[in-house]
Each structure stands twice: as C-alpha cells, then as structure tokens.
PDB file of C-alpha atoms in Angstrom:
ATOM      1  CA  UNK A 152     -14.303 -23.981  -4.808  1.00 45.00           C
ATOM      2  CA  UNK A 153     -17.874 -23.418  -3.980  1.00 49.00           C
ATOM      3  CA  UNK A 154     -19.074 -19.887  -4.229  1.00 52.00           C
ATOM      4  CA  UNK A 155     -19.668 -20.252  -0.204  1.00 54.00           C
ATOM      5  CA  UNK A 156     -16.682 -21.253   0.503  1.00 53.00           C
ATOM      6  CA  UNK A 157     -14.677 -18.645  -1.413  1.00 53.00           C
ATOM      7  CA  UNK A 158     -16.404 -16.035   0.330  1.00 65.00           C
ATOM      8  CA  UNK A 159     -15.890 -17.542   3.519  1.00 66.00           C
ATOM      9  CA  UNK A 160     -12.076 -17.163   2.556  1.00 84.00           C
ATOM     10  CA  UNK A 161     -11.677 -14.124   0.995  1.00 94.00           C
ATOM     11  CA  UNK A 162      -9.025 -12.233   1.658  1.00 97.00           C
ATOM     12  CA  UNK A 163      -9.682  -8.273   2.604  1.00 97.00           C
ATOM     13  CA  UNK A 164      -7.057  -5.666   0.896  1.00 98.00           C
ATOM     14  CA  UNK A 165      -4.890  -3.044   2.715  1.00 98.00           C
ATOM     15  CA  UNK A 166      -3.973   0.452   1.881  1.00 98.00           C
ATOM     16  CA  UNK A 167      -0.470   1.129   4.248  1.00 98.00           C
ATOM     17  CA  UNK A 168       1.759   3.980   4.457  1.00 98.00           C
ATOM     18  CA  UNK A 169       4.817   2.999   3.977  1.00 98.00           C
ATOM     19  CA  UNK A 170       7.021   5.539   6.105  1.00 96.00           C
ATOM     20  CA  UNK A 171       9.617   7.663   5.027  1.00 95.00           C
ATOM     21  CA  UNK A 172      12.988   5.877   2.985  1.00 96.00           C
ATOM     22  CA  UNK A 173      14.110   3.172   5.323  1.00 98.00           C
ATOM     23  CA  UNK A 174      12.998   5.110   8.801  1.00 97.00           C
ATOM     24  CA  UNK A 175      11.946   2.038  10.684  1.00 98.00           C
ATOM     25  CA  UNK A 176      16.126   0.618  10.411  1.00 98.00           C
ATOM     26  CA  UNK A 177      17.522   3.601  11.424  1.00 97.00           C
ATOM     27  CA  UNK A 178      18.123   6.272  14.203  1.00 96.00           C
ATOM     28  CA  UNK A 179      15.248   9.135  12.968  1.00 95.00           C
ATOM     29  CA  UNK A 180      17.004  12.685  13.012  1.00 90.00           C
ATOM     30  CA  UNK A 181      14.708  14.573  10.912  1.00 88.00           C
ATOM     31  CA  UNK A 182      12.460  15.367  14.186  1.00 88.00           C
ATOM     32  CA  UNK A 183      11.497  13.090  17.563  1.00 93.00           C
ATOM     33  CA  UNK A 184      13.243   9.876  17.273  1.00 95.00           C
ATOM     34  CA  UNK A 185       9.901   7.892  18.100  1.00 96.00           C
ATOM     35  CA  UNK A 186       8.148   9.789  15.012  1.00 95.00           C
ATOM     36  CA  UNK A 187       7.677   6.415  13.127  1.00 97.00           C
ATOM     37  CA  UNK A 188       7.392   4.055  16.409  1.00 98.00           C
ATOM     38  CA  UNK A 189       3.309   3.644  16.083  1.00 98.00           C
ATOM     39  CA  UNK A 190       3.639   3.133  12.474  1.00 98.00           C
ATOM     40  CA  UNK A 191       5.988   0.497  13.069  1.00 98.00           C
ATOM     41  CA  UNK A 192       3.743  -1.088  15.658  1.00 98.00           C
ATOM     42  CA  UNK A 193       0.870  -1.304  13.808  1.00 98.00           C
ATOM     43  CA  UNK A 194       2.308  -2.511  10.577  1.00 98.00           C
ATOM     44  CA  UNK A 195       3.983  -5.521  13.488  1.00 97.00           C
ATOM     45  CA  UNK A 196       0.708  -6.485  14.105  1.00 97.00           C
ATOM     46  CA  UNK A 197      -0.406  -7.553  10.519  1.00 97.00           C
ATOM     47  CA  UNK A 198       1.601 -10.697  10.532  1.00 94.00           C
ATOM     48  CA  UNK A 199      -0.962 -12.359  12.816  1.00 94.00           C
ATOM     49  CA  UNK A 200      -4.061 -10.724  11.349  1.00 94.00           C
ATOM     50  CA  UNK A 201      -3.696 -11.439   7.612  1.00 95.00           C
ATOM     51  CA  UNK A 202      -2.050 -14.668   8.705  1.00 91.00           C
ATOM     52  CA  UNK A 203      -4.320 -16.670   6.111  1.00 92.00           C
ATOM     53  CA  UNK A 204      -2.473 -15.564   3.502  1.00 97.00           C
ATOM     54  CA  UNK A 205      -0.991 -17.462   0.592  1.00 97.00           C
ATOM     55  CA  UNK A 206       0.810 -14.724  -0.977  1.00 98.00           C
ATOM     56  CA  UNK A 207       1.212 -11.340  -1.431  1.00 98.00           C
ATOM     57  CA  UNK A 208       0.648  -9.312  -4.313  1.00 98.00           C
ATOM     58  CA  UNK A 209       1.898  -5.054  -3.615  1.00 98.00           C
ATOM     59  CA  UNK A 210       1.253  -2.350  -5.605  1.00 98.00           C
ATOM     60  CA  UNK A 211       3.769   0.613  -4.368  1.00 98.00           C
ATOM     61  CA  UNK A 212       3.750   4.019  -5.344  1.00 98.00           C
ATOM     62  CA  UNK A 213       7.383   3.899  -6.523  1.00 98.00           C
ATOM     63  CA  UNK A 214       7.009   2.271  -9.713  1.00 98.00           C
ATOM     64  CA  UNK A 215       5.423   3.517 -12.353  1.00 98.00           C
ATOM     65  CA  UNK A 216       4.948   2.400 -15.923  1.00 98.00           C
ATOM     66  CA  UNK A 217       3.211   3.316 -19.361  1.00 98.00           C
ATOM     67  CA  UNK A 218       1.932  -0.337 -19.283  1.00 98.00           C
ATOM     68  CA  UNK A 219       1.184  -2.121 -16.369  1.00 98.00           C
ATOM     69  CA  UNK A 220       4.009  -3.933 -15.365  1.00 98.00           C
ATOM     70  CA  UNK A 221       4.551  -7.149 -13.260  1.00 98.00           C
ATOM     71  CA  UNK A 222       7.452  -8.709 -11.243  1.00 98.00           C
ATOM     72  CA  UNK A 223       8.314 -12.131 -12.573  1.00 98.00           C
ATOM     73  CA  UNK A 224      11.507 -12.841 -10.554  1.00 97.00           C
ATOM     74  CA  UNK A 225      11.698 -16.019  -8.681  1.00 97.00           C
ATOM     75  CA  UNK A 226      14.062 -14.405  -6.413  1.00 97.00           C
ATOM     76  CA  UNK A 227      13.755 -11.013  -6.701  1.00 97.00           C
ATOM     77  CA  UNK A 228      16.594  -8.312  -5.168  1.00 97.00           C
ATOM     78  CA  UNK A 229      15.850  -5.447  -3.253  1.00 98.00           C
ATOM     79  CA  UNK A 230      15.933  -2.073  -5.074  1.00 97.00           C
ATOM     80  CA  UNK A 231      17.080   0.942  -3.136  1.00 98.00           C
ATOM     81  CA  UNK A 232      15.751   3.809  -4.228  1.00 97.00           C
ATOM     82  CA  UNK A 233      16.489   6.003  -1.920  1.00 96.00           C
ATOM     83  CA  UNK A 234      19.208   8.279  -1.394  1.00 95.00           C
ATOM     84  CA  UNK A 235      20.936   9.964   1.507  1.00 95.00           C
ATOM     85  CA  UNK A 236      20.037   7.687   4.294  1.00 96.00           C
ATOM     86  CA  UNK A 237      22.872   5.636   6.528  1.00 97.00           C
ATOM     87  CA  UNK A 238      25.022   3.024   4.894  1.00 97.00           C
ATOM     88  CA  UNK A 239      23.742   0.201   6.594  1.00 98.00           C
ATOM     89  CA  UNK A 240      20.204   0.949   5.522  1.00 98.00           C
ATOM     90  CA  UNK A 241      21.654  -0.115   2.256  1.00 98.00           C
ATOM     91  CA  UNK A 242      22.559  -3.790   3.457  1.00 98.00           C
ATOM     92  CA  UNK A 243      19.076  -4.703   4.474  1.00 98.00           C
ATOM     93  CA  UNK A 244      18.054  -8.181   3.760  1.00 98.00           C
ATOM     94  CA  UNK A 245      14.177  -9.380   3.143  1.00 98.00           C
ATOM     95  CA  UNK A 246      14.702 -12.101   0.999  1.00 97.00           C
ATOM     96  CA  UNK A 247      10.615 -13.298   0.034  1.00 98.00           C
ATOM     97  CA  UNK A 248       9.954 -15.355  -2.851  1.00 98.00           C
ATOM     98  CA  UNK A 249       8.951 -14.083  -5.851  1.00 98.00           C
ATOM     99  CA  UNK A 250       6.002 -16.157  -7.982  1.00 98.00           C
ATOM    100  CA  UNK A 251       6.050 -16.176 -11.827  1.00 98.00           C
ATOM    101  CA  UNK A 252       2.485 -18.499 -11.122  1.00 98.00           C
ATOM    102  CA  UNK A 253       1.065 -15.581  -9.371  1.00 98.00           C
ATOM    103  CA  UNK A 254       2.803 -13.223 -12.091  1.00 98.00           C
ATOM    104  CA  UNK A 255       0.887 -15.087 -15.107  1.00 98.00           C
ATOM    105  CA  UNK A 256      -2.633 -15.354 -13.151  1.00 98.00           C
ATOM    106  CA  UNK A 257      -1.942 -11.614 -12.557  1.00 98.00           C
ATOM    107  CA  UNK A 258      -1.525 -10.852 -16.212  1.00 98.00           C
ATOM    108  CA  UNK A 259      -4.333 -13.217 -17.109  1.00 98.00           C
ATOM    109  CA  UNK A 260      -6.615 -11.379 -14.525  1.00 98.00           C
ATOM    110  CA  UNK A 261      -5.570  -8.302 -16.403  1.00 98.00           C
ATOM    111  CA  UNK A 262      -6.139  -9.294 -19.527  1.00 98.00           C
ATOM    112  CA  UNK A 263      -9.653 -10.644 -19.128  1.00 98.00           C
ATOM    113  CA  UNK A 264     -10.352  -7.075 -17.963  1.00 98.00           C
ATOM    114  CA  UNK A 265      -8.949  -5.497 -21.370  1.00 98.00           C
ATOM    115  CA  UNK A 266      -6.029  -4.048 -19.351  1.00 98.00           C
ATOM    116  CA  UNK A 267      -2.820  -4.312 -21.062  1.00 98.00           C
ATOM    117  CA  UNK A 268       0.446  -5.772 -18.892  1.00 98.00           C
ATOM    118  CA  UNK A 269       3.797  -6.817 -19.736  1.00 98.00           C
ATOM    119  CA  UNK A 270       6.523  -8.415 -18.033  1.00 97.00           C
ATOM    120  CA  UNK A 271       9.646  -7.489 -15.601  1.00 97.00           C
ATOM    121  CA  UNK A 272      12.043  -9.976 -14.569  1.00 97.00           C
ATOM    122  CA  UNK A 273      14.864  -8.246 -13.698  1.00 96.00           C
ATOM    123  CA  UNK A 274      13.382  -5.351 -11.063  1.00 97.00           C
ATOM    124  CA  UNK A 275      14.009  -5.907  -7.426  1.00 97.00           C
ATOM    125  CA  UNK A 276      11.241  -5.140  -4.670  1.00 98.00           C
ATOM    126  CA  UNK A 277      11.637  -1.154  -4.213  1.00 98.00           C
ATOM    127  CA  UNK A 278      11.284   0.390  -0.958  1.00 98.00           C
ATOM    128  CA  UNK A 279       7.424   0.501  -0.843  1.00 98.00           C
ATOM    129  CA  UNK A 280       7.536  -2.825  -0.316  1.00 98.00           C
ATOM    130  CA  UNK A 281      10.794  -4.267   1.662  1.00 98.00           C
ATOM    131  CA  UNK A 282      10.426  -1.003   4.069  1.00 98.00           C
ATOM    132  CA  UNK A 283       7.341  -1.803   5.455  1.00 98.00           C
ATOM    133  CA  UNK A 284       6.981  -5.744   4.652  1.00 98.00           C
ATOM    134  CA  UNK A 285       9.738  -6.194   6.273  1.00 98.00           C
ATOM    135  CA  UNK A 286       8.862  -5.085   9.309  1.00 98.00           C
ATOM    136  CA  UNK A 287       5.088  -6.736   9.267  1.00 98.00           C
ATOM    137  CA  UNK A 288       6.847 -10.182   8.078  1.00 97.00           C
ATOM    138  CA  UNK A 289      10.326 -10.134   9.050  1.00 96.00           C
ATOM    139  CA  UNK A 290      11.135 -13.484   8.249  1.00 94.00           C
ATOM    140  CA  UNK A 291       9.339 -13.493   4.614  1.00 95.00           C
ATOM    141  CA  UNK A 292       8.365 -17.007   3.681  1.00 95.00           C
ATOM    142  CA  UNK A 293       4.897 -16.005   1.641  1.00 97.00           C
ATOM    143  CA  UNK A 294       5.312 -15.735  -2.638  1.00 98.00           C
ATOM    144  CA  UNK A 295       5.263 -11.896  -2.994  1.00 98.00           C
ATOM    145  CA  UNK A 296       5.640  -9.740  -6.659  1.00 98.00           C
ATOM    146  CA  UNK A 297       4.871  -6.315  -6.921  1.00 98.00           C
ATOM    147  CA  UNK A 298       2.723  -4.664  -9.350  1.00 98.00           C
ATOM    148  CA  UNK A 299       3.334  -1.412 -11.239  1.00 98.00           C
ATOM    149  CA  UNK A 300       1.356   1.954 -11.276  1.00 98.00           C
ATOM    150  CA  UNK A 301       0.299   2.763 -14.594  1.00 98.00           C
ATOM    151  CA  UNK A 302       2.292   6.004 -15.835  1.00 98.00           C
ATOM    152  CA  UNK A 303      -0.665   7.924 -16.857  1.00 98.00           C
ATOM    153  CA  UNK A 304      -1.799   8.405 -12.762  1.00 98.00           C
ATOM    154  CA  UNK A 305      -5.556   7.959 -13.506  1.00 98.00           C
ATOM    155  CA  UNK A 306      -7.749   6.942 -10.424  1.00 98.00           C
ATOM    156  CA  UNK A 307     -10.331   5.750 -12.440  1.00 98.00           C
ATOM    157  CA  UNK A 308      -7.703   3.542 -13.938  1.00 98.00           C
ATOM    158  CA  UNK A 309      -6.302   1.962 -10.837  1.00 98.00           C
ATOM    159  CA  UNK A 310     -10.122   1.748  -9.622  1.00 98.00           C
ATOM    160  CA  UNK A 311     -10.080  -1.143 -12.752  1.00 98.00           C
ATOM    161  CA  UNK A 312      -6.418  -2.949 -12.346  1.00 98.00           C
ATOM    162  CA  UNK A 313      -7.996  -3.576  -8.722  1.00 98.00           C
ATOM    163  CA  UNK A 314     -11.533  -4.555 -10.185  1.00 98.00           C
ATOM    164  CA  UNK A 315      -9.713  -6.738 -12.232  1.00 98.00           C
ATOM    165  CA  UNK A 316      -7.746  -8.270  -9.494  1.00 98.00           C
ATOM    166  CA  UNK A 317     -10.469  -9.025  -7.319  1.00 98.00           C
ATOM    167  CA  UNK A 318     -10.553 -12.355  -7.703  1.00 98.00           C
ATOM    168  CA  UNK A 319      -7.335 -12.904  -5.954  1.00 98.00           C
ATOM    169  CA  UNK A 320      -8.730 -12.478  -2.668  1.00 98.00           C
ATOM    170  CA  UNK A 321     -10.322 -15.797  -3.210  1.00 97.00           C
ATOM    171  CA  UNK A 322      -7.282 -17.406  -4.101  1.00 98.00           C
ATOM    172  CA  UNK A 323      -5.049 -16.485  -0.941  1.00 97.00           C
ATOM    173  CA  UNK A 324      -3.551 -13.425  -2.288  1.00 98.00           C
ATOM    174  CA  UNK A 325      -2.974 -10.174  -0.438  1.00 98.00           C
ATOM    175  CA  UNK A 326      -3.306  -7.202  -1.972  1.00 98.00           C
ATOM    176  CA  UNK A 327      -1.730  -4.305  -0.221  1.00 98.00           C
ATOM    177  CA  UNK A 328      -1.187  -0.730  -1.926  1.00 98.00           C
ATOM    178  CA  UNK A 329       1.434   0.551  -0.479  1.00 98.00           C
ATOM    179  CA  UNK A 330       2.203   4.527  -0.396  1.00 98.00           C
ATOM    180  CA  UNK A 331       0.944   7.387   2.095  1.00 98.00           C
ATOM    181  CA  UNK A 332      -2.341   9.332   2.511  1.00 98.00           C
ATOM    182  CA  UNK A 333      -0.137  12.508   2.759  1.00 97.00           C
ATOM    183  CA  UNK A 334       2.822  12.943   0.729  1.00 97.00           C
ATOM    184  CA  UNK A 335       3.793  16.629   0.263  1.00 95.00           C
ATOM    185  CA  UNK A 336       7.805  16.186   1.462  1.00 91.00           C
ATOM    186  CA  UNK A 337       8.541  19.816   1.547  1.00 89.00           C
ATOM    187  CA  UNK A 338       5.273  20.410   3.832  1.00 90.00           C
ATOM    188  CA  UNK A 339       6.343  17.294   5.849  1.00 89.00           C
ATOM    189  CA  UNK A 340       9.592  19.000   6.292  1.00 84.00           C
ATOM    190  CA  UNK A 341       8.491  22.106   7.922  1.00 80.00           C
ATOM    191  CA  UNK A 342       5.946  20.346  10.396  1.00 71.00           C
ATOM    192  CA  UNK A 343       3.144  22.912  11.456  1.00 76.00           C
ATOM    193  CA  UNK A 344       2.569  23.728   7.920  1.00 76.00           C
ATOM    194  CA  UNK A 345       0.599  20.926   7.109  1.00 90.00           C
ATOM    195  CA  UNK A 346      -1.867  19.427  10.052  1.00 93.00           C
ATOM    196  CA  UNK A 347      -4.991  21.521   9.223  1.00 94.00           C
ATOM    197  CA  UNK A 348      -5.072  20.711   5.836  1.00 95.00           C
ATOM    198  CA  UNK A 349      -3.948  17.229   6.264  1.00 97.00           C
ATOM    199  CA  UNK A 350      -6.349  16.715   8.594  1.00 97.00           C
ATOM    200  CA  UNK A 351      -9.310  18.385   6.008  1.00 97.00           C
ATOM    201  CA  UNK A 352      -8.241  14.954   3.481  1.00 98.00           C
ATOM    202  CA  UNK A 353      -8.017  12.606   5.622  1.00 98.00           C
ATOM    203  CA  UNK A 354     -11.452  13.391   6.612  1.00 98.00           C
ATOM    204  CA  UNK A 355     -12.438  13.323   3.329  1.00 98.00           C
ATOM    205  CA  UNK A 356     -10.664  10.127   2.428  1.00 98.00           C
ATOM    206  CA  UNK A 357     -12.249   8.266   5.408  1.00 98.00           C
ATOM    207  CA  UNK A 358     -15.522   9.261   4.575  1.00 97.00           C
ATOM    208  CA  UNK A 359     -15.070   8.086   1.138  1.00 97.00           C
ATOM    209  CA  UNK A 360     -13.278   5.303   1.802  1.00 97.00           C
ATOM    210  CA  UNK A 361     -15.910   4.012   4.061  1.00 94.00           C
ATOM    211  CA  UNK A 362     -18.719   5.119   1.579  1.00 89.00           C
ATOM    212  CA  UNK A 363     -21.561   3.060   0.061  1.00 81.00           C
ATOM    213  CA  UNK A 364     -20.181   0.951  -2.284  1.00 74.00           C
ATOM    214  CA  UNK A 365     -22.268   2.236  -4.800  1.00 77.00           C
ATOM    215  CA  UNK A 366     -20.916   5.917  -4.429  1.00 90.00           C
ATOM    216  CA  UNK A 367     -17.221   5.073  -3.175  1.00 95.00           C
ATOM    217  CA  UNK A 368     -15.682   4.428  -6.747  1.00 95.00           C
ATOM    218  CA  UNK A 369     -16.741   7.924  -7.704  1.00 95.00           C
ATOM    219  CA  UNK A 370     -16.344   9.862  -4.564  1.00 96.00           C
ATOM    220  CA  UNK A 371     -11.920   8.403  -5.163  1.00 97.00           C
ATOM    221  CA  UNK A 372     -11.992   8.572  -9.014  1.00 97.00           C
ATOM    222  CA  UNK A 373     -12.801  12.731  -8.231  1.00 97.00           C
ATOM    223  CA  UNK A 374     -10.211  12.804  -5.258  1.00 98.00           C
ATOM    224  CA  UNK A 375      -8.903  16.110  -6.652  1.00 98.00           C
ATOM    225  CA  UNK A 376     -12.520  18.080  -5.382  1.00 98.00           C
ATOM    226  CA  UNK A 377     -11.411  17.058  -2.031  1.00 98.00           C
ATOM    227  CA  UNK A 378     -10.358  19.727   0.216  1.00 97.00           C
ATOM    228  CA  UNK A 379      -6.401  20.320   0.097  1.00 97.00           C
ATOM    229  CA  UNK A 380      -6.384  17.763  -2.114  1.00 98.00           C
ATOM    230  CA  UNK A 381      -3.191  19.334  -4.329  1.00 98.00           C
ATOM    231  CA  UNK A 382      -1.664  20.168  -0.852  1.00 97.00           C
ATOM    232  CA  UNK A 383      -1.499  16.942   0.138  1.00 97.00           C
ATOM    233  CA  UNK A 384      -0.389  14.914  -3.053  1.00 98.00           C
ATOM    234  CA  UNK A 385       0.698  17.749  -5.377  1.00 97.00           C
ATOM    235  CA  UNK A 386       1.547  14.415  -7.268  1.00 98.00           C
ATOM    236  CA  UNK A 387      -0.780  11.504  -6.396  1.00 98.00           C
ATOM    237  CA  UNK A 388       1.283   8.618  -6.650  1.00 98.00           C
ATOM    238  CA  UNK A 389       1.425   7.960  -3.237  1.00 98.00           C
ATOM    239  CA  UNK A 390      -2.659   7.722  -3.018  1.00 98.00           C
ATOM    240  CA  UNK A 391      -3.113   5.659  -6.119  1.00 98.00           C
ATOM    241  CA  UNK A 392      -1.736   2.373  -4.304  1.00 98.00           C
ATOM    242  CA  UNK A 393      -5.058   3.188  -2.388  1.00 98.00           C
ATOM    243  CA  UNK A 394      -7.529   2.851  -5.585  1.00 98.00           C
ATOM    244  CA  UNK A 395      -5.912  -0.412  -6.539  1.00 98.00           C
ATOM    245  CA  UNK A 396      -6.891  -1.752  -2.898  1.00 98.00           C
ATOM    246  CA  UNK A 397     -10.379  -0.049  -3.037  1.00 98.00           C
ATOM    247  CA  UNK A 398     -10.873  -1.283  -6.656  1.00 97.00           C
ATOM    248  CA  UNK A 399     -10.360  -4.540  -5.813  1.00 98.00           C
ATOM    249  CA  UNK A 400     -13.249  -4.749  -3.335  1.00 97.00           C
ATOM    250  CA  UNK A 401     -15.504  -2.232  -4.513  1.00 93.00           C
ATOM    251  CA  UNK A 402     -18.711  -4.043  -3.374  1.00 88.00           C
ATOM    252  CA  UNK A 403     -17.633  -4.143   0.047  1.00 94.00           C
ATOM    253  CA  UNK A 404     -17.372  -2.168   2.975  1.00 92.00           C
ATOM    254  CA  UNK A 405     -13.784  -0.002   3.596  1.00 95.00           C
ATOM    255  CA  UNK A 406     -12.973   0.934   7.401  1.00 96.00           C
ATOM    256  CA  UNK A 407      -9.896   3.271   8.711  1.00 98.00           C
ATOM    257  CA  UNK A 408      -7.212   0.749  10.514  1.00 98.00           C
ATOM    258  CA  UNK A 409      -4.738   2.748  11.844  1.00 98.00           C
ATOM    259  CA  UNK A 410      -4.011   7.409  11.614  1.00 98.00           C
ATOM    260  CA  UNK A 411      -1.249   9.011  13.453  1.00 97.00           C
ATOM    261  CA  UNK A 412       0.250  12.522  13.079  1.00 96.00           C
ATOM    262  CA  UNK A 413       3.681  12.357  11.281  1.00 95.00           C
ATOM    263  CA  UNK A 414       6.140  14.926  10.860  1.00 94.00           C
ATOM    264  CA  UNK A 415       2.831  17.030  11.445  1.00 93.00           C
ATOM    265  CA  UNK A 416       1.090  15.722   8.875  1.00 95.00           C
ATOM    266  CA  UNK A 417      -1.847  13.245   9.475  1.00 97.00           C
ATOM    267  CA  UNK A 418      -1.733   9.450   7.980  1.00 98.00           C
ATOM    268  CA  UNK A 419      -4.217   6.751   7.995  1.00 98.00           C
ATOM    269  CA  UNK A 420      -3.949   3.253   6.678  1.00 98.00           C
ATOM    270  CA  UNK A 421      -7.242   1.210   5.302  1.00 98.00           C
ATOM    271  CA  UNK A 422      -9.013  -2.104   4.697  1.00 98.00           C
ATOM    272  CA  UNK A 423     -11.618  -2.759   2.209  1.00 97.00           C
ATOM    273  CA  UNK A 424     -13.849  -5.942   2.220  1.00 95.00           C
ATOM    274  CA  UNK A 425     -14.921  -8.824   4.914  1.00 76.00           C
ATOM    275  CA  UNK A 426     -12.691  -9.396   7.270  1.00 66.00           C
ATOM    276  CA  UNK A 427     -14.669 -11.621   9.419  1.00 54.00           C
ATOM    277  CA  UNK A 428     -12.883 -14.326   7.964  1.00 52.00           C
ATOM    278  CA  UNK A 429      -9.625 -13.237   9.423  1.00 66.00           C
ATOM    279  CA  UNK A 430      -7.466 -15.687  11.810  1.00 51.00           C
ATOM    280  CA  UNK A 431      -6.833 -13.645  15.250  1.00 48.00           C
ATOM    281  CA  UNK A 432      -8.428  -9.972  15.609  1.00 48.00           C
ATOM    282  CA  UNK A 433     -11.796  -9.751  13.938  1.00 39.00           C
ATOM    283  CA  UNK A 434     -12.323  -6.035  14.332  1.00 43.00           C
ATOM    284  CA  UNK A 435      -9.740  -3.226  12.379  1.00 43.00           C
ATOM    285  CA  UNK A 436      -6.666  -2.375  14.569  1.00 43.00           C
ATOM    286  CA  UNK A 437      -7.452   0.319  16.163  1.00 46.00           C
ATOM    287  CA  UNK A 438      -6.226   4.040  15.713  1.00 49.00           C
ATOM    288  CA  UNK A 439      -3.418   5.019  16.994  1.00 48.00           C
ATOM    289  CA  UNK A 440      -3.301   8.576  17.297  1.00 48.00           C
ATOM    290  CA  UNK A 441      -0.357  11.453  18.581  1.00 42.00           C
TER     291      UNK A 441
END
C-alpha cells in the first residue's frame, strides 16, 4: 500500500469510559436511573463513525500483566469480573471473533519495538470491553482481542506499546483504550465530593491531550503533577488505556469527543489522529454535558 494511500486510511484511536460494571443492562439504583443514558448514547453512535474498521484491537484497564499479554482465542468467552450486580447481567451475550492473525502481528509489532509479549488463549473479553462494545456494536461481527496493561503501571511505558502499535491504524485496526478519566469509586459514591477536583483533571487532561504533538507525550508520561491527579486515580489503571491510544498516534492531533458529569464526577472520552478519513461524521461527536 502506497504511503498515500495508507494515510488516506488510517484509522484514528479512541480513549472511552467504559461505565460502571454492567450499568448500561441494568436498572441503575446507585443514584438517577438515567446517570449512564448519555454515555450510552454516545458510545451508540460509534458504530457508524469508525465504520471502516477491520478489527478491533482494546486495551482495558482490567487486565493487567508483568508482561504484556495478548488474547489469542478464536472465540473468546466473556469474563465477568464484576461482582454484586443483577443475575441477568451475568447472562450477557457479545459473541465477536477473536483473531490469532491480529494476535501474532500484535506481538510482532511489539517485538520490533523491544517490548516483550506473551500469549493468552484461554482469557475471555473482561468487562472493559463487552460492557461498552457491546453497546457501540451490538451485533459484533469485526475480529476483536484485547491487549493487556503492563503490571508495572508506567505511562511512559504504555506511551511505547501504543508507539509500537501504530501501524495498525493502517491496517484496519481499531485501537480503543478502554477505562475512565475519573476513577476514585469511594468519591464516586458520595457524589458532591468529587466535581471540583474532577473537573481541575479533566481540564488538565484535555489540554494535554490536545497538546502539540511534540509536548503531549511528556505533558501524560508526568500525569501525576496534574492537579488532583491522586484524587482522581489514586490507582491509574483506569487512565493508562488512555496512553496506549495517545501513544499510538503521537504525531497527530488529539480532540475531546464526548464529557458528562457522572455520579458527580466529570468524564470525557478522546480521539487521537486524522479522522478526516472517517465514513459518516467528519467532526468529533460532540459533548454531551449534565
């Protein structure tokens, strides 16, 4: 493929938030039962704006590994990892392909970068990726695997895995990271703790996320100078999903796609490289705010 024409096709990445356990199947009681109804609309309306897509390739913030790990299952299960929540949330069906192709050109991508992987071909997609995939693609037909964190929680590392990866967005592949730009539970749980200093870091994260590309690796590998940084991810899991996506088009220009205010905490979802090249909508969804 002609240097051209693989621009002309590249795929952007995503950072999403992925909700709360499996709160888009389910009667919310935990506060007002529309509290994850824009989330759910906006993540609705990525079927028809990443429709190019080949396959998808997710990095969620519930799996972590001391080596990178990647899913090889041709069929894989779902995993639910979550606890407490109604039984029929634990019936849910998304039944996507898995792709040991994309599994091995993974590994190979990783490997050319000096980043060790190994293999898993027994895990099931966890939460951070049937939750909110199945809602955006309800009737999965695409080649998705997921991708592990790597154990240590380095930004600077995740920065690279998504360097590394880069070149998938050439191919066809989606890469979403999939976690939240908040994630302090107990704050989340006792809304009108949170919203000032949740508000402080997302301002902060936009404006690094939409930095310069020559200053935006930096500005995320130090997220922990940001203001309320701790108090939002007092473990940053959740946001390294993020660095994989920005990582992996860290030339390119990053834009906010979607905030609301949940469980009085504020959320925002973004998109990293050209999206010009996009079938249907050619500008970023636009915000949705309480």
């Amino acid at each position: 493929m002609a240097l051209e024409e693989a621009k002309a096709n590249r795929l952007p990445t995503l950072f999403i938030p992925h909700g709360g356990g499996p709160c888009f199947f389910m009667k919310w009681s935990m506060g007002p039962p529309d509290t994850w109804d824009r989330m759910a609309a906006w993540l609705r309306s990525l079927k028809g704006r990443y429709a190019g897509a080949k396959a998808i390739l997710v990095v969620s913030a519930h799996w972590e590994e001391p080596v990178v790990t990647v899913q090889t299952n041709e069929h894989p299960p779902l995993f639910f990892d979550y606890y407490g929540f109604p039984p029929h949330t634990y019936e849910l069906k998304w039944p996507a392909p898995g792709s040991p192709t994309l599994a091995r050109r993974v590994q190979d991508l990783l490997a050319s970068a000096s980043i060790e992987s190994r293999e898993e071909g027994e895990r099931g997609f966890d939460h951070g990726v049937f939750v909110p995939l199945k809602v955006a693609f309800p009737t999965p037909s695409l080649p998705t695997i997921q991708l592990s964190l790597h154990a240590s929680l380095d930004a600077a590392a995740h920065l690279a895995i998504g360097r590394a990866l880069s070149p998938l967005r050439d191919e066809g592949v989606l890469i979403v990271g999939s976690g939240m730009s908040f994630h302090n539970m107990q704050a989340m749980m006792n809304p009108g703790s949170s919203l000032e200093q949740s508000c402080a870091f997302d301002t902060w994260l936009e404006h690094a996320c939409t930095a310069s590309s020559t200053t935006r690796s930096a500005e995320l590998a130090a997220w922990t100078d940001a203001p309320s940084a701790r108090f939002c991810h007092p473990r940053e899991e959740h946001l390294l999903p993020l660095m994989v996506a920005a990582g992996a088009a860290e030339n390119e220009t990053g834009c906010k796609v979607f905030e609301d205010v949940v469980m009085g905490a504020k959320v925002s979802a973004f998109e990293f490289g050209d999206s010009t090249s996009l079938t249907g909508e050619t500008d970023p969804a636009a915000h949705h705010n309480r």
